[in-house]
Every structure is written in C-alpha cells, then in structure tokens.
Amino acid sequence: MSRLPSFSSLLAFDAVARHGTLTRAAVELNVSQPAISRRLAALEDDLGCVVLDRGTRPLQLTVDGQELYDVLRSGLARLEAVVSRLREKSLHDVVSVSCGSGFAAYWLIPRLPELEQALPETSIQIISQAYAEDVTNADVQIRFGHGDWHGLEVRAVLGEEVFPVASPAYIERTGKTFTVEALKSHRLLGQQRDAGAWYNWETWFDAIGTPATRKLRSLDFDSYALMVNAALAGQGICLCWAGLLDVFLESGALVRLTDVSAGSGRGYFVTFSQSEAEDSPVRRVAEWIMLNSSSASAAS
C-alpha cells in the first residue's frame, strides 16, 4: 500500500475545499491560518502537484485537487457516518431492522410503541426495501420466502394466506357481486413485480383452481403501500396478505370479499446472526417480533 499523506494535511485540504478560504478552515479545525497554510504546502510537496488555485477568491480546486477531494470526501463521509453510529450506539443500543415496505408500513410501524415499551433501552432503525430484499448490513432482517436461509437464526412471523379486499365505497359504487368468477370482471389493483416470488392476480386465480381465461382489467403500482392506498380510496380490489392489513379489516376500511384464499409454504420470517448472544439487543428484538405475530405458527 502506498504511503498516504498525513491525516492532518488531508483534513486541512478538505476544510479549505469546502469553505473556500483558509480563515474559515482554520476556525473549523481550531488552528491558526498559518498552520493551515503549512499543512497545505506539506500536502502539495508530498503529492508533487498543486491542489489549490491560490489566485482565485474563493480558492478553487485544480484538476488534481478536484480528483483528490472527490475521493477524500467520499471516504470522510463514510467515516463520519460510522463514527456517528458508533457514538450513538455507545449511548443507546441501536438495532437496525430491514423489511419490505408493506411489512414496515402495516405490521411493524403500528407495533413500534409496544416494542419500545417492551425494550426501552433499545432504539430501532427501520430500513425499508421495496419487496423485502436482503440487506446484509441490517441486524435483523424480515425476509419473505420458505424459511430456508442457511447459517442464520430463522423465526416464523406470518404465513402466506392471500385473499381479495376492497373498500366499502368501491363495493357500494359498483353494486356488483363478488364471487370468484365475478372478480375477474372488476378493476384489480396489482403490483409491478416478479410473479415468481409473490402472488399476483393471475397466479392467485391459478392457485385457487380458477385460471383467468381472458385478460384481466388491472391497475398496477410499484409498491404495496400505493396499491393499498388505492384500494382504501375505492379505486379497485387488491390482494391482502393475512396479518398485514388487520387494522383496516378490523376498522371496516377494507372488507374481505370472499372466504376463498390462496396459501403456500412461503411466509415472512425474521432472521439474524447465529452468533448473537442470548441476551443481545438484536436477539431480543427478533424474538419480540416473532412472539408478537398473530400467526407465526401458520408459517412454521
């Protein structure tokens, strides 16, 4: 590895590049202006090139200086983020939880007050993904699948039971029947996603044994949350994953249209590292999520 310039000279260069003056850089670093000048001169001597155009006001970066600044700022920004996280963690346990946007919005966030009450010394950081993709740097991950993730602790959260729902406004406005066959003539709200991982309307009809024989009338969205909002606004019928939309079903904002549902061996699972200690904050958060699922046994 090539020898790097001194960290103090790099910090001085970063401060001057951001502020455009030696005076402001000196104030930020709590040193004298001559000290900043000496550090910049030492940096340029070390590199063998000029990094600042001293004939401009405010000071401008040279081409070489811009190249150095871009990579330096990127590295310092990452360093600052890690330092901030470590400082926060030293004051309070912070557990990051990654999950799909639908699970975050409709299952996890409504339960946060209960989670915080149960684990008052732990702060939760939610990392929301479009469709519950893996986030390798999260402490706890809510994944959708068959539960066959090797090398991890895996706990069942929700099994997959999927059925159609609509708002009372849509039901009243259409005045139509909602048998399984009749559903195929309604406006069906869907998602722009891979049908192999999740049910869409075509695979749902296939799963319950009544394949669609003609093109369905659908309105697609790029997130589950948008699709649910459209259903709540009376724009059509959407598929509901049991356990996610309970608050709307219990309040009557959404109504289940048929007793028919499609199931599978898939579901939501909470996963975390097997190296976590029995009393670690990460394990406690994961266990709390599992124990507070109303249908964890269905995904077992």
PDB file of C-alpha atoms in Angstrom:
ATOM      1  CA  MET A   1       0.000   0.000   0.000  1.00  0.00           C
ATOM      2  CA  SER A   2       1.438   3.399  -0.984  1.00  0.00           C
ATOM      3  CA  ARG A   3       2.234   5.805   1.805  1.00  0.00           C
ATOM      4  CA  LEU A   4      -0.639   8.205   2.402  1.00  0.00           C
ATOM      5  CA  PRO A   5      -0.296  11.924   3.257  1.00  0.00           C
ATOM      6  CA  SER A   6      -0.741  12.888   6.893  1.00  0.00           C
ATOM      7  CA  PHE A   7      -4.319  12.897   8.111  1.00  0.00           C
ATOM      8  CA  SER A   8      -3.948  16.473   9.411  1.00  0.00           C
ATOM      9  CA  SER A   9      -2.954  17.750   5.968  1.00  0.00           C
ATOM     10  CA  LEU A  10      -5.877  15.909   4.342  1.00  0.00           C
ATOM     11  CA  LEU A  11      -8.301  17.386   6.877  1.00  0.00           C
ATOM     12  CA  ALA A  12      -6.922  20.870   6.236  1.00  0.00           C
ATOM     13  CA  PHE A  13      -7.334  20.382   2.482  1.00  0.00           C
ATOM     14  CA  ASP A  14     -10.909  19.102   2.941  1.00  0.00           C
ATOM     15  CA  ALA A  15     -11.854  22.099   5.094  1.00  0.00           C
ATOM     16  CA  VAL A  16     -10.351  24.635   2.651  1.00  0.00           C
ATOM     17  CA  ALA A  17     -12.021  22.918  -0.311  1.00  0.00           C
ATOM     18  CA  ARG A  18     -15.419  23.115   1.395  1.00  0.00           C
ATOM     19  CA  HIS A  19     -15.125  26.683   2.742  1.00  0.00           C
ATOM     20  CA  GLY A  20     -13.011  28.291   0.007  1.00  0.00           C
ATOM     21  CA  THR A  21     -10.897  30.255   2.488  1.00  0.00           C
ATOM     22  CA  LEU A  22      -8.016  29.486   4.834  1.00  0.00           C
ATOM     23  CA  THR A  23      -9.631  31.571   7.574  1.00  0.00           C
ATOM     24  CA  ARG A  24     -12.853  29.553   7.762  1.00  0.00           C
ATOM     25  CA  ALA A  25     -10.943  26.289   7.548  1.00  0.00           C
ATOM     26  CA  ALA A  26      -8.742  27.403  10.460  1.00  0.00           C
ATOM     27  CA  VAL A  27     -11.804  28.266  12.550  1.00  0.00           C
ATOM     28  CA  GLU A  28     -13.393  24.874  11.854  1.00  0.00           C
ATOM     29  CA  LEU A  29     -10.240  22.947  12.773  1.00  0.00           C
ATOM     30  CA  ASN A  30      -9.432  25.275  15.697  1.00  0.00           C
ATOM     31  CA  VAL A  31      -5.910  26.050  14.464  1.00  0.00           C
ATOM     32  CA  SER A  32      -4.202  29.175  13.103  1.00  0.00           C
ATOM     33  CA  GLN A  33      -4.328  30.242   9.476  1.00  0.00           C
ATOM     34  CA  PRO A  34      -0.545  29.804   9.090  1.00  0.00           C
ATOM     35  CA  ALA A  35      -0.953  26.234  10.356  1.00  0.00           C
ATOM     36  CA  ILE A  36      -3.474  25.566   7.588  1.00  0.00           C
ATOM     37  CA  SER A  37      -1.064  27.039   5.023  1.00  0.00           C
ATOM     38  CA  ARG A  38       1.765  24.824   6.267  1.00  0.00           C
ATOM     39  CA  ARG A  39      -0.396  21.695   6.091  1.00  0.00           C
ATOM     40  CA  LEU A  40      -1.474  22.500   2.528  1.00  0.00           C
ATOM     41  CA  ALA A  41       2.124  23.155   1.473  1.00  0.00           C
ATOM     42  CA  ALA A  42       3.194  19.849   3.031  1.00  0.00           C
ATOM     43  CA  LEU A  43       0.390  18.041   1.184  1.00  0.00           C
ATOM     44  CA  GLU A  44       1.375  19.524  -2.181  1.00  0.00           C
ATOM     45  CA  ASP A  45       5.049  18.745  -1.563  1.00  0.00           C
ATOM     46  CA  ASP A  46       4.113  15.164  -0.715  1.00  0.00           C
ATOM     47  CA  LEU A  47       1.917  14.745  -3.812  1.00  0.00           C
ATOM     48  CA  GLY A  48       4.165  16.678  -6.158  1.00  0.00           C
ATOM     49  CA  CYS A  49       1.312  18.730  -7.580  1.00  0.00           C
ATOM     50  CA  VAL A  50      -0.777  21.818  -6.837  1.00  0.00           C
ATOM     51  CA  VAL A  51      -4.237  21.122  -5.428  1.00  0.00           C
ATOM     52  CA  LEU A  52      -5.496  24.686  -4.884  1.00  0.00           C
ATOM     53  CA  ASP A  53      -5.509  27.683  -7.221  1.00  0.00           C
ATOM     54  CA  ARG A  54      -4.444  30.441  -4.828  1.00  0.00           C
ATOM     55  CA  GLY A  55      -5.108  33.145  -7.404  1.00  0.00           C
ATOM     56  CA  THR A  56      -8.885  32.825  -7.070  1.00  0.00           C
ATOM     57  CA  ARG A  57     -11.253  34.093  -4.394  1.00  0.00           C
ATOM     58  CA  PRO A  58     -12.725  31.959  -3.015  1.00  0.00           C
ATOM     59  CA  LEU A  59      -9.994  29.395  -3.515  1.00  0.00           C
ATOM     60  CA  GLN A  60     -10.710  26.907  -6.294  1.00  0.00           C
ATOM     61  CA  LEU A  61      -9.553  23.338  -6.722  1.00  0.00           C
ATOM     62  CA  THR A  62      -7.214  22.419  -9.537  1.00  0.00           C
ATOM     63  CA  VAL A  63      -7.995  19.380 -11.669  1.00  0.00           C
ATOM     64  CA  ASP A  64      -5.701  17.277  -9.460  1.00  0.00           C
ATOM     65  CA  GLY A  65      -7.222  18.825  -6.370  1.00  0.00           C
ATOM     66  CA  GLN A  66     -10.754  18.009  -7.502  1.00  0.00           C
ATOM     67  CA  GLU A  67      -9.793  14.368  -8.058  1.00  0.00           C
ATOM     68  CA  LEU A  68      -8.279  14.174  -4.588  1.00  0.00           C
ATOM     69  CA  TYR A  69     -11.246  15.957  -2.985  1.00  0.00           C
ATOM     70  CA  ASP A  70     -13.832  13.668  -4.566  1.00  0.00           C
ATOM     71  CA  VAL A  71     -12.275  10.504  -3.177  1.00  0.00           C
ATOM     72  CA  LEU A  72     -11.395  12.142   0.154  1.00  0.00           C
ATOM     73  CA  ARG A  73     -14.913  13.481   0.729  1.00  0.00           C
ATOM     74  CA  SER A  74     -16.426  10.108  -0.116  1.00  0.00           C
ATOM     75  CA  GLY A  75     -14.188   8.381   2.412  1.00  0.00           C
ATOM     76  CA  LEU A  76     -14.688  11.027   5.097  1.00  0.00           C
ATOM     77  CA  ALA A  77     -18.460  10.945   4.645  1.00  0.00           C
ATOM     78  CA  ARG A  78     -18.485   7.196   5.248  1.00  0.00           C
ATOM     79  CA  LEU A  79     -16.146   7.625   8.224  1.00  0.00           C
ATOM     80  CA  GLU A  80     -18.364  10.340   9.696  1.00  0.00           C
ATOM     81  CA  ALA A  81     -21.446   8.118   9.330  1.00  0.00           C
ATOM     82  CA  VAL A  82     -19.760   5.180  11.066  1.00  0.00           C
ATOM     83  CA  VAL A  83     -18.397   7.374  13.864  1.00  0.00           C
ATOM     84  CA  SER A  84     -21.844   8.887  14.398  1.00  0.00           C
ATOM     85  CA  ARG A  85     -23.427   5.439  14.549  1.00  0.00           C
ATOM     86  CA  LEU A  86     -20.818   4.134  16.986  1.00  0.00           C
ATOM     87  CA  ARG A  87     -21.200   7.167  19.247  1.00  0.00           C
ATOM     88  CA  GLU A  88     -24.975   6.754  19.261  1.00  0.00           C
ATOM     89  CA  LYS A  89     -24.636   3.041  19.915  1.00  0.00           C
ATOM     90  CA  SER A  90     -22.361   3.709  22.868  1.00  0.00           C
ATOM     91  CA  LEU A  91     -25.135   5.751  24.473  1.00  0.00           C
ATOM     92  CA  HIS A  92     -28.025   3.521  23.464  1.00  0.00           C
ATOM     93  CA  ASP A  93     -28.469   0.087  21.901  1.00  0.00           C
ATOM     94  CA  VAL A  94     -29.395   0.567  18.240  1.00  0.00           C
ATOM     95  CA  VAL A  95     -30.834  -2.358  16.272  1.00  0.00           C
ATOM     96  CA  SER A  96     -31.432  -1.987  12.536  1.00  0.00           C
ATOM     97  CA  VAL A  97     -34.389  -3.883  11.085  1.00  0.00           C
ATOM     98  CA  SER A  98     -34.803  -4.313   7.329  1.00  0.00           C
ATOM     99  CA  CYS A  99     -38.089  -5.371   5.754  1.00  0.00           C
ATOM    100  CA  GLY A 100     -40.328  -4.802   2.763  1.00  0.00           C
ATOM    101  CA  SER A 101     -42.198  -1.514   2.605  1.00  0.00           C
ATOM    102  CA  GLY A 102     -45.569  -3.217   3.054  1.00  0.00           C
ATOM    103  CA  PHE A 103     -44.464  -5.110   6.150  1.00  0.00           C
ATOM    104  CA  ALA A 104     -42.866  -1.959   7.561  1.00  0.00           C
ATOM    105  CA  ALA A 105     -45.921   0.222   6.978  1.00  0.00           C
ATOM    106  CA  TYR A 106     -48.681  -2.176   8.010  1.00  0.00           C
ATOM    107  CA  TRP A 107     -47.131  -4.584  10.528  1.00  0.00           C
ATOM    108  CA  LEU A 108     -44.010  -3.148  12.133  1.00  0.00           C
ATOM    109  CA  ILE A 109     -44.670   0.575  12.458  1.00  0.00           C
ATOM    110  CA  PRO A 110     -48.105   0.178  14.145  1.00  0.00           C
ATOM    111  CA  ARG A 111     -46.402  -2.064  16.738  1.00  0.00           C
ATOM    112  CA  LEU A 112     -43.408   0.204  17.424  1.00  0.00           C
ATOM    113  CA  PRO A 113     -44.909   1.750  20.593  1.00  0.00           C
ATOM    114  CA  GLU A 114     -45.327  -1.747  22.064  1.00  0.00           C
ATOM    115  CA  LEU A 115     -41.818  -2.736  21.006  1.00  0.00           C
ATOM    116  CA  GLU A 116     -40.309   0.406  22.526  1.00  0.00           C
ATOM    117  CA  GLN A 117     -42.240  -0.196  25.748  1.00  0.00           C
ATOM    118  CA  ALA A 118     -41.029  -3.789  25.925  1.00  0.00           C
ATOM    119  CA  LEU A 119     -37.391  -2.861  25.142  1.00  0.00           C
ATOM    120  CA  PRO A 120     -36.961   0.723  26.410  1.00  0.00           C
ATOM    121  CA  GLU A 121     -33.150   0.636  26.218  1.00  0.00           C
ATOM    122  CA  THR A 122     -33.171  -0.207  22.515  1.00  0.00           C
ATOM    123  CA  SER A 123     -33.586   2.174  19.577  1.00  0.00           C
ATOM    124  CA  ILE A 124     -34.948   0.746  16.330  1.00  0.00           C
ATOM    125  CA  GLN A 125     -33.665   1.798  12.918  1.00  0.00           C
ATOM    126  CA  ILE A 126     -36.014   0.690  10.113  1.00  0.00           C
ATOM    127  CA  ILE A 127     -34.548   0.053   6.667  1.00  0.00           C
ATOM    128  CA  SER A 128     -37.422  -0.265   4.221  1.00  0.00           C
ATOM    129  CA  GLN A 129     -36.972  -2.120   0.932  1.00  0.00           C
ATOM    130  CA  ALA A 130     -39.371  -2.343  -1.986  1.00  0.00           C
ATOM    131  CA  TYR A 131     -40.021  -6.091  -1.816  1.00  0.00           C
ATOM    132  CA  ALA A 132     -38.169  -7.383   1.284  1.00  0.00           C
ATOM    133  CA  GLU A 133     -34.831  -7.775  -0.479  1.00  0.00           C
ATOM    134  CA  ASP A 134     -31.847  -8.842   1.608  1.00  0.00           C
ATOM    135  CA  VAL A 135     -29.925  -6.035   3.334  1.00  0.00           C
ATOM    136  CA  THR A 136     -26.723  -7.627   4.516  1.00  0.00           C
ATOM    137  CA  ASN A 137     -25.735  -4.870   6.949  1.00  0.00           C
ATOM    138  CA  ALA A 138     -29.017  -4.923   8.915  1.00  0.00           C
ATOM    139  CA  ASP A 139     -29.004  -6.565  12.355  1.00  0.00           C
ATOM    140  CA  VAL A 140     -32.458  -8.092  11.908  1.00  0.00           C
ATOM    141  CA  GLN A 141     -33.977  -8.905   8.527  1.00  0.00           C
ATOM    142  CA  ILE A 142     -37.610  -9.684   7.751  1.00  0.00           C
ATOM    143  CA  ARG A 143     -37.478 -11.917   4.689  1.00  0.00           C
ATOM    144  CA  PHE A 144     -40.192 -13.404   2.516  1.00  0.00           C
ATOM    145  CA  GLY A 145     -39.728 -16.961   1.322  1.00  0.00           C
ATOM    146  CA  HIS A 146     -39.682 -20.552   2.536  1.00  0.00           C
ATOM    147  CA  GLY A 147     -37.513 -20.004   5.617  1.00  0.00           C
ATOM    148  CA  ASP A 148     -34.558 -21.907   4.211  1.00  0.00           C
ATOM    149  CA  TRP A 149     -31.769 -19.397   4.857  1.00  0.00           C
ATOM    150  CA  HIS A 150     -28.716 -21.332   5.986  1.00  0.00           C
ATOM    151  CA  GLY A 151     -26.266 -20.030   8.558  1.00  0.00           C
ATOM    152  CA  LEU A 152     -28.857 -17.768  10.184  1.00  0.00           C
ATOM    153  CA  GLU A 153     -31.303 -17.919  13.061  1.00  0.00           C
ATOM    154  CA  VAL A 154     -34.769 -18.072  11.460  1.00  0.00           C
ATOM    155  CA  ARG A 155     -38.095 -17.390  13.199  1.00  0.00           C
ATOM    156  CA  ALA A 156     -41.540 -17.544  11.569  1.00  0.00           C
ATOM    157  CA  VAL A 157     -43.611 -14.364  11.626  1.00  0.00           C
ATOM    158  CA  LEU A 158     -46.517 -14.636   9.168  1.00  0.00           C
ATOM    159  CA  GLY A 159     -47.635 -17.446   6.900  1.00  0.00           C
ATOM    160  CA  GLU A 160     -48.925 -16.694   3.426  1.00  0.00           C
ATOM    161  CA  GLU A 161     -52.699 -16.545   3.099  1.00  0.00           C
ATOM    162  CA  VAL A 162     -53.879 -14.213   0.345  1.00  0.00           C
ATOM    163  CA  PHE A 163     -57.429 -13.048  -0.358  1.00  0.00           C
ATOM    164  CA  PRO A 164     -59.167 -10.120  -2.127  1.00  0.00           C
ATOM    165  CA  VAL A 165     -60.321  -6.984  -0.295  1.00  0.00           C
ATOM    166  CA  ALA A 166     -61.972  -3.702  -1.261  1.00  0.00           C
ATOM    167  CA  SER A 167     -63.295  -0.570   0.407  1.00  0.00           C
ATOM    168  CA  PRO A 168     -66.997  -0.162   1.268  1.00  0.00           C
ATOM    169  CA  ALA A 169     -67.061   2.762  -1.182  1.00  0.00           C
ATOM    170  CA  TYR A 170     -65.960   0.545  -4.057  1.00  0.00           C
ATOM    171  CA  ILE A 171     -68.434  -2.168  -3.084  1.00  0.00           C
ATOM    172  CA  GLU A 172     -71.309   0.317  -2.907  1.00  0.00           C
ATOM    173  CA  ARG A 173     -70.354   2.116  -6.113  1.00  0.00           C
ATOM    174  CA  THR A 174     -70.030  -0.975  -8.280  1.00  0.00           C
ATOM    175  CA  GLY A 175     -73.051  -2.796  -6.899  1.00  0.00           C
ATOM    176  CA  LYS A 176     -71.644  -5.987  -8.374  1.00  0.00           C
ATOM    177  CA  THR A 177     -71.340  -9.460  -6.950  1.00  0.00           C
ATOM    178  CA  PHE A 178     -68.031 -10.750  -5.661  1.00  0.00           C
ATOM    179  CA  THR A 179     -67.934 -14.430  -6.452  1.00  0.00           C
ATOM    180  CA  VAL A 180     -64.545 -15.703  -7.558  1.00  0.00           C
ATOM    181  CA  GLU A 181     -65.621 -15.661 -11.200  1.00  0.00           C
ATOM    182  CA  ALA A 182     -67.155 -12.210 -10.869  1.00  0.00           C
ATOM    183  CA  LEU A 183     -63.888 -10.832  -9.515  1.00  0.00           C
ATOM    184  CA  LYS A 184     -62.322 -11.312 -12.943  1.00  0.00           C
ATOM    185  CA  SER A 185     -64.512  -8.543 -14.390  1.00  0.00           C
ATOM    186  CA  HIS A 186     -63.633  -5.967 -11.711  1.00  0.00           C
ATOM    187  CA  ARG A 187     -60.783  -3.478 -11.676  1.00  0.00           C
ATOM    188  CA  LEU A 188     -57.971  -5.387  -9.998  1.00  0.00           C
ATOM    189  CA  LEU A 189     -55.158  -3.490  -8.316  1.00  0.00           C
ATOM    190  CA  GLY A 190     -51.743  -5.078  -8.686  1.00  0.00           C
ATOM    191  CA  GLN A 191     -48.009  -4.606  -8.383  1.00  0.00           C
ATOM    192  CA  GLN A 192     -45.216  -4.438 -10.922  1.00  0.00           C
ATOM    193  CA  ARG A 193     -43.156  -7.276  -9.515  1.00  0.00           C
ATOM    194  CA  ASP A 194     -41.887 -10.747 -10.291  1.00  0.00           C
ATOM    195  CA  ALA A 195     -44.813 -13.130 -10.036  1.00  0.00           C
ATOM    196  CA  GLY A 196     -42.456 -15.962  -9.091  1.00  0.00           C
ATOM    197  CA  ALA A 197     -41.853 -14.561  -5.614  1.00  0.00           C
ATOM    198  CA  TRP A 198     -45.308 -13.164  -4.799  1.00  0.00           C
ATOM    199  CA  TYR A 199     -48.873 -13.796  -5.832  1.00  0.00           C
ATOM    200  CA  ASN A 200     -50.322 -11.550  -8.498  1.00  0.00           C
ATOM    201  CA  TRP A 201     -53.883 -11.839  -9.780  1.00  0.00           C
ATOM    202  CA  GLU A 202     -53.049 -14.394 -12.468  1.00  0.00           C
ATOM    203  CA  THR A 203     -51.153 -16.692 -10.122  1.00  0.00           C
ATOM    204  CA  TRP A 204     -53.762 -16.191  -7.393  1.00  0.00           C
ATOM    205  CA  PHE A 205     -56.577 -17.359  -9.692  1.00  0.00           C
ATOM    206  CA  ASP A 206     -54.380 -20.292 -10.758  1.00  0.00           C
ATOM    207  CA  ALA A 207     -53.724 -21.221  -7.129  1.00  0.00           C
ATOM    208  CA  ILE A 208     -57.418 -21.375  -6.209  1.00  0.00           C
ATOM    209  CA  GLY A 209     -58.185 -23.500  -9.277  1.00  0.00           C
ATOM    210  CA  THR A 210     -59.987 -20.971 -11.488  1.00  0.00           C
ATOM    211  CA  PRO A 211     -57.449 -19.678 -14.039  1.00  0.00           C
ATOM    212  CA  ALA A 212     -58.249 -16.431 -15.838  1.00  0.00           C
ATOM    213  CA  THR A 213     -59.197 -17.239 -19.429  1.00  0.00           C
ATOM    214  CA  ARG A 214     -59.221 -13.627 -20.605  1.00  0.00           C
ATOM    215  CA  LYS A 215     -57.101 -10.548 -19.967  1.00  0.00           C
ATOM    216  CA  LEU A 216     -57.807  -9.036 -16.578  1.00  0.00           C
ATOM    217  CA  ARG A 217     -58.569  -5.340 -16.131  1.00  0.00           C
ATOM    218  CA  SER A 218     -55.781  -4.197 -13.813  1.00  0.00           C
ATOM    219  CA  LEU A 219     -54.160  -1.052 -12.457  1.00  0.00           C
ATOM    220  CA  ASP A 220     -50.574  -1.672 -11.352  1.00  0.00           C
ATOM    221  CA  PHE A 221     -48.381   0.114  -8.822  1.00  0.00           C
ATOM    222  CA  ASP A 222     -44.702  -0.098  -7.955  1.00  0.00           C
ATOM    223  CA  SER A 223     -45.255  -0.622  -4.235  1.00  0.00           C
ATOM    224  CA  TYR A 224     -47.643  -2.500  -1.983  1.00  0.00           C
ATOM    225  CA  ALA A 225     -48.334   0.660   0.030  1.00  0.00           C
ATOM    226  CA  LEU A 226     -49.524   2.556  -3.054  1.00  0.00           C
ATOM    227  CA  MET A 227     -51.727  -0.361  -4.048  1.00  0.00           C
ATOM    228  CA  VAL A 228     -53.327  -0.472  -0.594  1.00  0.00           C
ATOM    229  CA  ASN A 229     -53.881   3.290  -0.626  1.00  0.00           C
ATOM    230  CA  ALA A 230     -55.652   2.945  -3.957  1.00  0.00           C
ATOM    231  CA  ALA A 231     -57.884   0.230  -2.516  1.00  0.00           C
ATOM    232  CA  LEU A 232     -58.678   2.402   0.507  1.00  0.00           C
ATOM    233  CA  ALA A 233     -59.609   5.208  -1.896  1.00  0.00           C
ATOM    234  CA  GLY A 234     -62.113   2.939  -3.634  1.00  0.00           C
ATOM    235  CA  GLN A 235     -60.141   2.509  -6.854  1.00  0.00           C
ATOM    236  CA  GLY A 236     -60.476  -1.263  -7.061  1.00  0.00           C
ATOM    237  CA  ILE A 237     -59.808  -4.638  -5.439  1.00  0.00           C
ATOM    238  CA  CYS A 238     -56.402  -5.634  -4.093  1.00  0.00           C
ATOM    239  CA  LEU A 239     -54.882  -8.798  -2.720  1.00  0.00           C
ATOM    240  CA  CYS A 240     -54.391  -8.838   1.025  1.00  0.00           C
ATOM    241  CA  TRP A 241     -51.714 -10.846   2.812  1.00  0.00           C
ATOM    242  CA  ALA A 242     -53.229 -12.077   6.085  1.00  0.00           C
ATOM    243  CA  GLY A 243     -51.727 -10.307   9.068  1.00  0.00           C
ATOM    244  CA  LEU A 244     -50.610  -7.188   7.212  1.00  0.00           C
ATOM    245  CA  LEU A 245     -53.858  -5.230   6.859  1.00  0.00           C
ATOM    246  CA  ASP A 246     -55.636  -6.280  10.054  1.00  0.00           C
ATOM    247  CA  VAL A 247     -56.062  -2.680  11.221  1.00  0.00           C
ATOM    248  CA  PHE A 248     -58.090  -1.853   8.078  1.00  0.00           C
ATOM    249  CA  LEU A 249     -60.120  -5.056   8.185  1.00  0.00           C
ATOM    250  CA  GLU A 250     -60.949  -4.563  11.870  1.00  0.00           C
ATOM    251  CA  SER A 251     -61.995  -0.936  11.333  1.00  0.00           C
ATOM    252  CA  GLY A 252     -64.058  -1.760   8.238  1.00  0.00           C
ATOM    253  CA  ALA A 253     -61.942   0.451   5.958  1.00  0.00           C
ATOM    254  CA  LEU A 254     -61.364  -2.691   3.883  1.00  0.00           C
ATOM    255  CA  VAL A 255     -63.704  -5.658   3.540  1.00  0.00           C
ATOM    256  CA  ARG A 256     -62.805  -9.231   2.697  1.00  0.00           C
ATOM    257  CA  LEU A 257     -64.794 -10.182  -0.383  1.00  0.00           C
ATOM    258  CA  THR A 258     -64.700 -13.984  -0.280  1.00  0.00           C
ATOM    259  CA  ASP A 259     -63.764 -16.814   2.043  1.00  0.00           C
ATOM    260  CA  VAL A 260     -61.586 -18.258  -0.704  1.00  0.00           C
ATOM    261  CA  SER A 261     -57.861 -17.710  -0.207  1.00  0.00           C
ATOM    262  CA  ALA A 262     -54.573 -18.926  -1.660  1.00  0.00           C
ATOM    263  CA  GLY A 263     -51.881 -20.257   0.631  1.00  0.00           C
ATOM    264  CA  SER A 264     -48.369 -21.561   0.196  1.00  0.00           C
ATOM    265  CA  GLY A 265     -45.355 -22.756   2.131  1.00  0.00           C
ATOM    266  CA  ARG A 266     -43.956 -19.252   1.956  1.00  0.00           C
ATOM    267  CA  GLY A 267     -44.235 -16.507   4.514  1.00  0.00           C
ATOM    268  CA  TYR A 268     -42.465 -13.765   6.417  1.00  0.00           C
ATOM    269  CA  PHE A 269     -39.539 -14.799   8.596  1.00  0.00           C
ATOM    270  CA  VAL A 270     -37.288 -12.834  10.920  1.00  0.00           C
ATOM    271  CA  THR A 271     -33.593 -13.714  10.602  1.00  0.00           C
ATOM    272  CA  PHE A 272     -30.440 -12.681  12.430  1.00  0.00           C
ATOM    273  CA  SER A 273     -26.892 -13.894  13.020  1.00  0.00           C
ATOM    274  CA  GLN A 274     -26.396 -17.150  14.898  1.00  0.00           C
ATOM    275  CA  SER A 275     -23.516 -15.509  16.765  1.00  0.00           C
ATOM    276  CA  GLU A 276     -25.834 -13.180  18.687  1.00  0.00           C
ATOM    277  CA  ALA A 277     -25.690 -13.762  22.448  1.00  0.00           C
ATOM    278  CA  GLU A 278     -28.829 -14.984  24.189  1.00  0.00           C
ATOM    279  CA  ASP A 279     -29.412 -11.596  25.836  1.00  0.00           C
ATOM    280  CA  SER A 280     -28.227  -9.371  22.974  1.00  0.00           C
ATOM    281  CA  PRO A 281     -30.477  -6.471  21.856  1.00  0.00           C
ATOM    282  CA  VAL A 282     -30.597  -7.951  18.352  1.00  0.00           C
ATOM    283  CA  ARG A 283     -31.877 -11.310  19.564  1.00  0.00           C
ATOM    284  CA  ARG A 284     -34.395  -9.631  21.891  1.00  0.00           C
ATOM    285  CA  VAL A 285     -35.834  -7.543  19.034  1.00  0.00           C
ATOM    286  CA  ALA A 286     -36.063 -10.557  16.720  1.00  0.00           C
ATOM    287  CA  GLU A 287     -37.730 -12.694  19.386  1.00  0.00           C
ATOM    288  CA  TRP A 288     -40.193  -9.904  20.189  1.00  0.00           C
ATOM    289  CA  ILE A 289     -41.224  -9.651  16.517  1.00  0.00           C
ATOM    290  CA  MET A 290     -41.749 -13.411  16.341  1.00  0.00           C
ATOM    291  CA  LEU A 291     -43.685 -13.659  19.617  1.00  0.00           C
ATOM    292  CA  ASN A 292     -45.959 -10.735  18.732  1.00  0.00           C
ATOM    293  CA  SER A 293     -47.019 -12.173  15.400  1.00  0.00           C
ATOM    294  CA  SER A 294     -50.627 -13.294  15.449  1.00  0.00           C
ATOM    295  CA  SER A 295     -49.993 -16.131  13.001  1.00  0.00           C
ATOM    296  CA  ALA A 296     -46.394 -17.213  13.482  1.00  0.00           C
ATOM    297  CA  SER A 297     -47.486 -20.795  13.777  1.00  0.00           C
ATOM    298  CA  ALA A 298     -49.005 -20.664  10.283  1.00  0.00           C
ATOM    299  CA  ALA A 299     -45.551 -20.161   8.778  1.00  0.00           C
ATOM    300  CA  SER A 300     -43.846 -22.844  10.828  1.00  0.00           C
TER     301      SER A 300
END
